[in-house]
């Protein structure tokens, strides 16, 4: 059987980088062979049959956190096996311009061969074109994609660094698609404005993704979520007077329903995203 899946992508400007003059919202369709199952999207279970030696296929949940702020993104959160091309990583590190976290990310992307190549784009000047890079970058369909700016020319508008949010499924009506798009934008802005701490080990993200693909997951499944997504302020007494506020980050997760994640649960002492 042939199964066609569509993804509704939303691209967000990366934090601390000037806002681009234009936005880049991309939708893509992927066609591939897969059995009819109770799993309803192109990630995870459906992608497993397409890969033989790499833990995740080109379609899958994000494999590697890039945030260099170790107060927020701890190294141990990247706890899932990651296959990389060590030659690519060594080359990037020797340049002295790319840190180890980003070099590891790029080296992971380049473990795969390009899916397509155009006769007139094989021999190009890489200082003037990013076609060779995008041939690999744009054929890794993970739930989040970090997008560097395209090569600028005097005739093109400025486009900065972007983060593409990719797991949304295309809905049946325009109204539903618009609603999801607006909510995702609002949530992204709220995360940045309030400085919410949503990081968890990648292994838990993988488990969440697998559960999310099941039938009726939004009402029947539970997902790993941080007990507290806000940084609590603690006051401690110091010698000679009151101490300054000190941030304390909870390092505990539990499985919650989508309702609890969004709206909280007073009995369990859980505050939701909407609280």
mmCIF file with all atom_site columns, C-alpha atoms in Angstrom, residues 18-24 148-150 152 156-162:
data_model
loop_
_atom_site.group_PDB
_atom_site.id
_atom_site.type_symbol
_atom_site.label_atom_id
_atom_site.label_alt_id
_atom_site.label_comp_id
_atom_site.label_asym_id
_atom_site.label_entity_id
_atom_site.label_seq_id
_atom_site.pdbx_PDB_ins_code
_atom_site.Cartn_x
_atom_site.Cartn_y
_atom_site.Cartn_z
_atom_site.occupancy
_atom_site.B_iso_or_equiv
_atom_site.pdbx_formal_charge
_atom_site.auth_seq_id
_atom_site.auth_comp_id
_atom_site.auth_asym_id
_atom_site.auth_atom_id
_atom_site.pdbx_PDB_model_num
ATOM 1  C CA . UNK A 1 18  ? 17.463 39.693 14.913 1.00 0.00 ? 18  UNK A CA 1
ATOM 2  C CA . UNK A 1 19  ? 13.976 39.102 13.618 1.00 0.00 ? 19  UNK A CA 1
ATOM 3  C CA . UNK A 1 20  ? 13.923 38.165 9.917  1.00 0.00 ? 20  UNK A CA 1
ATOM 4  C CA . UNK A 1 21  ? 12.021 40.417 7.558  1.00 0.00 ? 21  UNK A CA 1
ATOM 5  C CA . UNK A 1 22  ? 10.157 37.439 6.115  1.00 0.00 ? 22  UNK A CA 1
ATOM 6  C CA . UNK A 1 23  ? 8.829  34.220 7.576  1.00 0.00 ? 23  UNK A CA 1
ATOM 7  C CA . UNK A 1 24  ? 9.330  30.769 6.134  1.00 0.00 ? 24  UNK A CA 1
ATOM 8  C CA . UNK A 1 148 ? 20.841 28.484 9.263  1.00 0.00 ? 148 UNK A CA 1
ATOM 9  C CA . UNK A 1 149 ? 20.252 31.569 7.118  1.00 0.00 ? 149 UNK A CA 1
ATOM 10 C CA . UNK A 1 150 ? 20.499 31.070 3.379  1.00 0.00 ? 150 UNK A CA 1
ATOM 11 C CA . UNK A 1 152 ? 22.416 36.343 1.097  1.00 0.00 ? 152 UNK A CA 1
ATOM 12 C CA . UNK A 1 156 ? 17.227 38.947 -1.489 1.00 0.00 ? 156 UNK A CA 1
ATOM 13 C CA . UNK A 1 157 ? 15.621 39.965 1.829  1.00 0.00 ? 157 UNK A CA 1
ATOM 14 C CA . UNK A 1 158 ? 17.389 39.187 5.097  1.00 0.00 ? 158 UNK A CA 1
ATOM 15 C CA . UNK A 1 159 ? 16.499 35.788 6.565  1.00 0.00 ? 159 UNK A CA 1
ATOM 16 C CA . UNK A 1 160 ? 18.091 34.923 9.902  1.00 0.00 ? 160 UNK A CA 1
ATOM 17 C CA . UNK A 1 161 ? 18.554 31.772 11.955 1.00 0.00 ? 161 UNK A CA 1
ATOM 18 C CA . UNK A 1 162 ? 15.324 29.849 12.416 1.00 0.00 ? 162 UNK A CA 1
#
